[in-house]
mmCIF file of C-alpha atoms and ligand atoms in Angstrom:
data_model
loop_
_atom_site.group_PDB
_atom_site.id
_atom_site.type_symbol
_atom_site.label_atom_id
_atom_site.label_comp_id
_atom_site.label_asym_id
_atom_site.label_seq_id
_atom_site.Cartn_x
_atom_site.Cartn_y
_atom_site.Cartn_z
ATOM 1 C CA MET E 660 -8.843 -7.005 14.839
ATOM 2 C CA THR E 661 -8.116 -5.682 18.316
ATOM 3 C CA GLU E 662 -10.048 -6.912 21.336
ATOM 4 C CA SER E 663 -12.298 -3.896 20.848
ATOM 5 C CA GLY E 664 -13.029 -5.201 17.328
ATOM 6 C CA LYS E 665 -11.090 -2.509 15.478
ATOM 7 C CA PRO E 666 -9.063 -3.422 12.399
ATOM 8 C CA ILE E 667 -5.267 -3.224 12.772
ATOM 9 C CA LEU E 668 -3.152 -1.564 10.109
ATOM 10 C CA TYR E 669 0.539 -2.481 9.953
ATOM 11 C CA SER E 670 2.002 0.623 8.459
ATOM 12 C CA TYR E 671 5.052 2.870 8.072
ATOM 13 C CA PHE E 672 4.502 6.635 8.077
ATOM 14 C CA ARG E 673 6.652 7.281 4.980
ATOM 15 C CA SER E 674 5.258 4.381 2.949
ATOM 16 C CA SER E 675 3.137 5.470 -0.013
ATOM 17 C CA CYS E 676 1.482 2.022 -0.110
ATOM 18 C CA SER E 677 0.402 2.502 3.496
ATOM 19 C CA TRP E 678 -0.818 6.003 2.656
ATOM 20 C CA ARG E 679 -3.171 4.581 0.022
ATOM 21 C CA VAL E 680 -4.808 2.377 2.626
ATOM 22 C CA ARG E 681 -4.854 5.093 5.290
ATOM 23 C CA ILE E 682 -6.624 7.410 2.825
ATOM 24 C CA ALA E 683 -9.247 4.724 1.984
ATOM 25 C CA LEU E 684 -9.838 4.003 5.690
ATOM 26 C CA ALA E 685 -10.223 7.725 6.381
ATOM 27 C CA LEU E 686 -12.588 8.326 3.449
ATOM 28 C CA LYS E 687 -14.750 5.467 4.659
ATOM 29 C CA SER E 688 -14.528 6.654 8.292
ATOM 30 C CA ILE E 689 -13.301 3.250 9.463
ATOM 31 C CA ASP E 690 -11.883 3.364 12.960
ATOM 32 C CA TYR E 691 -8.665 1.324 13.260
ATOM 33 C CA GLU E 692 -5.470 0.969 15.213
ATOM 34 C CA THR E 693 -1.999 1.283 13.792
ATOM 35 C CA VAL E 694 0.965 -0.964 14.499
ATOM 36 C CA PRO E 695 4.046 0.849 13.205
ATOM 37 C CA VAL E 696 6.528 -1.236 11.229
ATOM 38 C CA ASN E 697 9.673 0.855 10.827
ATOM 39 C CA LEU E 698 11.257 -0.096 7.500
ATOM 40 C CA ILE E 699 14.648 1.346 8.516
ATOM 41 C CA LYS E 700 15.004 0.827 12.273
ATOM 42 C CA ASP E 701 16.567 -2.427 13.565
ATOM 43 C CA GLY E 702 17.659 -3.280 10.018
ATOM 44 C CA GLY E 703 14.006 -3.121 8.931
ATOM 45 C CA GLN E 704 11.220 -4.349 11.201
ATOM 46 C CA GLN E 705 9.474 -5.833 8.136
ATOM 47 C CA PHE E 706 12.058 -8.625 8.341
ATOM 48 C CA SER E 707 11.111 -9.649 11.892
ATOM 49 C CA LYS E 708 9.695 -13.171 12.362
ATOM 50 C CA GLU E 709 6.480 -11.741 13.841
ATOM 51 C CA PHE E 710 5.831 -9.526 10.829
ATOM 52 C CA GLN E 711 6.830 -12.169 8.286
ATOM 53 C CA ALA E 712 4.198 -14.443 9.811
ATOM 54 C CA LEU E 713 1.652 -11.759 8.888
ATOM 55 C CA ASN E 714 3.027 -10.892 5.482
ATOM 56 C CA PRO E 715 5.627 -13.219 3.959
ATOM 57 C CA MET E 716 6.365 -10.513 1.349
ATOM 58 C CA LYS E 717 7.933 -8.509 4.221
ATOM 59 C CA GLN E 718 6.179 -5.349 3.089
ATOM 60 C CA VAL E 719 3.700 -2.899 4.518
ATOM 61 C CA PRO E 720 0.802 -2.399 4.496
ATOM 62 C CA ALA E 721 -1.059 -5.335 5.990
ATOM 63 C CA LEU E 722 -4.540 -5.054 7.427
ATOM 64 C CA LYS E 723 -6.108 -7.369 9.984
ATOM 65 C CA ILE E 724 -9.843 -7.105 9.558
ATOM 66 C CA ASP E 725 -12.922 -9.351 9.818
ATOM 67 C CA GLY E 726 -10.783 -12.326 10.949
ATOM 68 C CA ILE E 727 -8.356 -12.202 8.027
ATOM 69 C CA THR E 728 -5.032 -10.503 7.285
ATOM 70 C CA ILE E 729 -4.706 -8.845 3.890
ATOM 71 C CA GLY E 730 -1.522 -7.668 2.181
ATOM 72 C CA GLN E 731 -1.234 -5.567 -1.008
ATOM 73 C CA SER E 732 -2.677 -2.078 -0.813
ATOM 74 C CA LEU E 733 -5.037 -2.386 -3.780
ATOM 75 C CA ALA E 734 -6.431 -5.731 -2.578
ATOM 76 C CA ILE E 735 -7.040 -4.150 0.819
ATOM 77 C CA ILE E 736 -8.800 -1.147 -0.719
ATOM 78 C CA GLU E 737 -10.956 -3.394 -2.926
ATOM 79 C CA TYR E 738 -11.943 -5.455 0.116
ATOM 80 C CA LEU E 739 -12.939 -2.286 1.971
ATOM 81 C CA GLU E 740 -14.914 -1.123 -1.061
ATOM 82 C CA GLU E 741 -16.776 -4.443 -1.293
ATOM 83 C CA THR E 742 -17.505 -4.860 2.393
ATOM 84 C CA ARG E 743 -18.055 -1.194 3.312
ATOM 85 C CA PRO E 744 -19.461 0.228 0.088
ATOM 86 C CA THR E 745 -20.389 3.714 1.307
ATOM 87 C CA PRO E 746 -19.063 6.207 0.524
ATOM 88 C CA ARG E 747 -17.937 4.656 -2.742
ATOM 89 C CA LEU E 748 -14.359 5.137 -3.821
ATOM 90 C CA LEU E 749 -14.775 3.940 -7.398
ATOM 91 C CA PRO E 750 -16.866 5.842 -9.960
ATOM 92 C CA GLN E 751 -20.156 4.291 -11.064
ATOM 93 C CA ASP E 752 -19.390 4.691 -14.778
ATOM 94 C CA PRO E 753 -17.346 1.641 -15.940
ATOM 95 C CA LYS E 754 -15.217 3.805 -18.260
ATOM 96 C CA LYS E 755 -14.269 6.118 -15.414
ATOM 97 C CA ARG E 756 -13.832 3.126 -13.104
ATOM 98 C CA VAL E 757 -11.406 1.413 -15.453
ATOM 99 C CA LEU E 758 -9.396 4.625 -15.678
ATOM 100 C CA VAL E 759 -9.077 4.728 -11.886
ATOM 101 C CA ARG E 760 -8.040 1.056 -11.868
ATOM 102 C CA MET E 761 -5.539 1.637 -14.657
ATOM 103 C CA ILE E 762 -3.901 4.560 -12.851
ATOM 104 C CA SER E 763 -3.913 2.619 -9.573
ATOM 105 C CA ASP E 764 -2.235 -0.392 -11.200
ATOM 106 C CA LEU E 765 0.299 1.843 -12.902
ATOM 107 C CA ILE E 766 1.271 3.396 -9.591
ATOM 108 C CA ALA E 767 1.088 0.210 -7.508
ATOM 109 C CA GLY E 768 2.724 -2.045 -10.118
ATOM 110 C CA GLY E 769 4.661 0.116 -12.554
ATOM 111 C CA ILE E 770 6.042 3.015 -10.519
ATOM 112 C CA GLN E 771 6.275 2.511 -6.762
ATOM 113 C CA PRO E 772 7.545 -1.088 -6.400
ATOM 114 C CA LEU E 773 10.445 -0.270 -8.735
ATOM 115 C CA GLN E 774 11.785 2.103 -6.143
ATOM 116 C CA ASN E 775 11.076 0.490 -2.812
ATOM 117 C CA LEU E 776 13.938 0.019 -0.379
ATOM 118 C CA SER E 777 14.829 -3.540 -1.327
ATOM 119 C CA ILE E 778 15.049 -2.631 -5.045
ATOM 120 C CA LEU E 779 17.043 0.575 -4.449
ATOM 121 C CA LYS E 780 19.596 -1.458 -2.473
ATOM 122 C CA GLN E 781 20.110 -3.659 -5.531
ATOM 123 C CA VAL E 782 20.389 -0.649 -7.850
ATOM 124 C CA GLY E 783 23.175 0.939 -5.787
ATOM 125 C CA GLN E 784 23.350 4.426 -4.279
ATOM 126 C CA GLU E 785 24.937 6.199 -7.261
ATOM 127 C CA ASN E 786 22.205 5.003 -9.673
ATOM 128 C CA GLN E 787 19.189 5.434 -7.406
ATOM 129 C CA LEU E 788 18.083 8.909 -8.491
ATOM 130 C CA ALA E 789 18.197 8.191 -12.233
ATOM 131 C CA TRP E 790 16.490 4.830 -11.665
ATOM 132 C CA ALA E 791 13.659 6.385 -9.660
ATOM 133 C CA GLN E 792 13.208 9.256 -12.145
ATOM 134 C CA LYS E 793 12.950 6.787 -15.034
ATOM 135 C CA ALA E 794 10.370 4.652 -13.185
ATOM 136 C CA ILE E 795 8.270 7.709 -12.332
ATOM 137 C CA SER E 796 8.374 9.346 -15.763
ATOM 138 C CA SER E 797 7.694 6.143 -17.709
ATOM 139 C CA GLY E 798 4.803 5.369 -15.340
ATOM 140 C CA PHE E 799 3.304 8.853 -15.720
ATOM 141 C CA ASN E 800 3.707 8.645 -19.495
ATOM 142 C CA GLY E 801 1.615 5.466 -19.356
ATOM 143 C CA VAL E 802 -1.461 7.446 -18.264
ATOM 144 C CA HIS E 803 -3.835 8.412 -21.062
ATOM 145 C CA GLY E 804 -7.546 8.412 -21.680
HETATM 146 N N1 GSH I 318 2.390 -3.981 -4.129
HETATM 147 C C1 GSH I 318 2.535 -3.724 -2.729
HETATM 148 C C2 GSH I 318 3.866 -3.039 -2.502
HETATM 149 C C3 GSH I 318 4.220 -2.926 -1.053
HETATM 150 C C4 GSH I 318 5.539 -2.186 -0.854
HETATM 151 O O1 GSH I 318 6.350 -2.019 -1.777
HETATM 152 N N2 GSH I 318 5.742 -1.732 0.388
HETATM 153 C C5 GSH I 318 6.943 -1.021 0.703
HETATM 154 C C6 GSH I 318 6.626 0.306 1.385
HETATM 155 S S1 GSH I 318 5.691 1.396 0.323
HETATM 156 C C7 GSH I 318 7.750 -1.857 1.674
HETATM 157 O O2 GSH I 318 7.202 -2.402 2.609
HETATM 158 N N3 GSH I 318 9.054 -1.951 1.447
HETATM 159 C C8 GSH I 318 9.915 -2.704 2.296
HETATM 160 C C9 GSH I 318 11.226 -3.033 1.641
HETATM 161 O O3 GSH I 318 11.455 -2.622 0.494
HETATM 162 O O4 GSH I 318 12.030 -3.693 2.316
HETATM 163 C C10 GSH I 318 1.363 -2.857 -2.218
HETATM 164 O O5 GSH I 318 0.804 -2.092 -3.020
HETATM 165 O O6 GSH I 318 1.001 -2.973 -1.048
#
């Protein structure tokens, strides 16, 4: 939290994981401050010692709130949902709720991490497009219900 008591979001403007958290914060009207972590500049600011101390995974987002620092976008969103329950983000009906969780896990575990910067580097420039397309289409094909 800042001295004024606002949560601090460590975020990169192009990061879809950070977007998820920014959307949840906005829907819940939570006032916060942003510390930009540029994933490209300076060889990647996520690799700095200061940021690694916050999130040893060297990834955004991370949220400082209520005296703790949370990494992983879905864990952050769940924490916000539990501690600031209105307006609710998850449907009341368990069958609808599990569908939301399934889609969220598919995106956050089965689609997006397969194409983050560190993975694309390993895949090599010439294979990146096909790799990303495969991750996206197999993830989308996993949605049913
Ligand atoms: N499962 C994590 C994934 C976090 C993640 O992949 N973050 C990306 C940006 S969207 C990142 O920081 N990448 C840095 C890198 O690949 O070096 C979450 O949902 O928060």
